[in-house]
Amino acid sequence: MTVDVNRIQRSLLDRRRELFETVARVEDDLRWLDTNVEPEAAEEGQEENIARLLARLDDRCEGCGERIPAARLDAMPTAVTCVDCAAMRERGPG
Ligand SMILES: [Zn+2]
């Protein structure tokens, strides 16, 4: 039995080309996702989340950005606004 080296080599080269094409396609897809989908949608939400997170870490009012008094946070740990802004929100805009 003889081994057809040329045939095997050709088939391996074919396989390699297929793999390269697959990788190239996947990379294209990832690039497309990077440039077309992720940035706006994800970043906007992310910035909002980060801003909110930082605001929470710093115990700052979401309404006016002032520091929320510790006494208020003691009474209401989930408070995201100072008393003034909370009252204003309850009354509604205007
Ligand atoms: Zn406030």
Coordinates of C-alpha atoms and ligand atoms in Angstrom, one line a residue:
M1 CA 0.0 0.0 0.0
T2 CA 1.4 3.3 -1.0
V3 CA 0.7 6.5 0.7
D4 CA -0.4 9.3 -1.6
V5 CA 1.5 12.1 0.1
N6 CA 0.5 14.6 -2.4
R7 CA -3.2 13.9 -1.9
I8 CA -2.8 14.1 1.9
Q9 CA -0.8 17.3 1.6
R10 CA -3.5 18.8 -0.6
S11 CA -6.2 17.8 1.8
L12 CA -4.3 19.2 4.7
L13 CA -3.7 22.5 2.9
D14 CA -7.4 22.6 2.1
R15 CA -8.2 22.0 5.7
R16 CA -5.8 24.7 6.8
R17 CA -7.3 27.2 4.3
E18 CA -10.7 26.4 5.7
L19 CA -9.6 27.0 9.2
F20 CA -7.9 30.3 8.2
E21 CA -11.1 31.4 6.5
T22 CA -13.2 30.4 9.5
V23 CA -10.9 32.4 11.8
A24 CA -11.0 35.4 9.5
R25 CA -14.8 35.2 9.4
V26 CA -15.0 35.1 13.1
E27 CA -12.6 37.9 13.5
D28 CA -14.7 39.9 11.0
D29 CA -17.8 39.2 13.0
L30 CA -16.1 40.2 16.2
R31 CA -14.8 43.4 14.6
W32 CA -18.3 44.1 13.3
L33 CA -19.8 43.6 16.8
D34 CA -17.1 45.8 18.2
T35 CA -17.8 48.7 15.8
N36 CA -21.5 48.4 15.2
V37 CA -23.3 46.9 18.2
E38 CA -21.4 47.1 21.4
P39 CA -20.2 50.7 21.7
E40 CA -23.3 52.8 21.7
A41 CA -25.7 50.4 23.4
A42 CA -23.4 49.0 25.9
E43 CA -21.3 52.0 26.7
E44 CA -24.2 54.3 27.3
G45 CA -25.7 51.8 29.8
Q46 CA -22.3 51.3 31.2
E47 CA -21.6 54.9 31.7
E48 CA -24.9 55.3 33.4
N49 CA -24.2 52.3 35.6
I50 CA -20.8 53.5 36.5
A51 CA -22.0 57.0 37.2
R52 CA -24.7 55.6 39.5
L53 CA -22.3 53.3 41.1
L54 CA -19.9 56.1 41.8
A55 CA -22.7 58.3 43.1
R56 CA -23.7 55.5 45.4
L57 CA -20.2 54.9 46.6
D58 CA -19.9 58.6 47.3
D59 CA -23.4 58.8 48.8
R60 CA -24.3 61.6 46.5
C61 CA -27.8 62.7 45.6
E62 CA -28.9 61.6 42.2
G63 CA -30.9 64.8 41.9
C64 CA -28.5 67.6 42.8
G65 CA -25.2 65.8 43.3
E66 CA -24.8 66.9 46.8
R67 CA -23.6 64.6 49.5
I68 CA -26.5 62.8 51.2
P69 CA -26.4 63.4 54.9
A70 CA -25.3 60.4 56.9
A71 CA -28.4 60.7 59.2
R72 CA -30.6 60.3 56.1
L73 CA -28.6 57.2 55.0
D74 CA -28.8 55.8 58.5
A75 CA -32.6 56.2 58.4
M76 CA -32.9 55.1 54.8
P77 CA -29.8 53.2 53.5
T78 CA -31.3 52.9 50.0
A79 CA -31.9 56.6 49.6
V80 CA -30.4 57.9 46.4
T81 CA -31.4 61.5 46.8
C82 CA -31.2 64.1 49.5
V83 CA -34.3 65.1 51.5
D84 CA -34.9 68.1 49.3
C85 CA -34.7 66.2 46.0
A86 CA -36.8 63.4 47.5
A87 CA -39.5 65.9 48.5
M88 CA -39.3 67.5 45.1
R89 CA -39.7 64.1 43.3
E90 CA -42.7 63.3 45.5
R91 CA -44.3 66.6 44.5
G92 CA -43.4 65.9 40.9
P93 CA -41.9 68.2 38.3
G94 CA -43.0 71.8 38.3
Ligands
ZN1 ZN -30.5 66.5 46.1

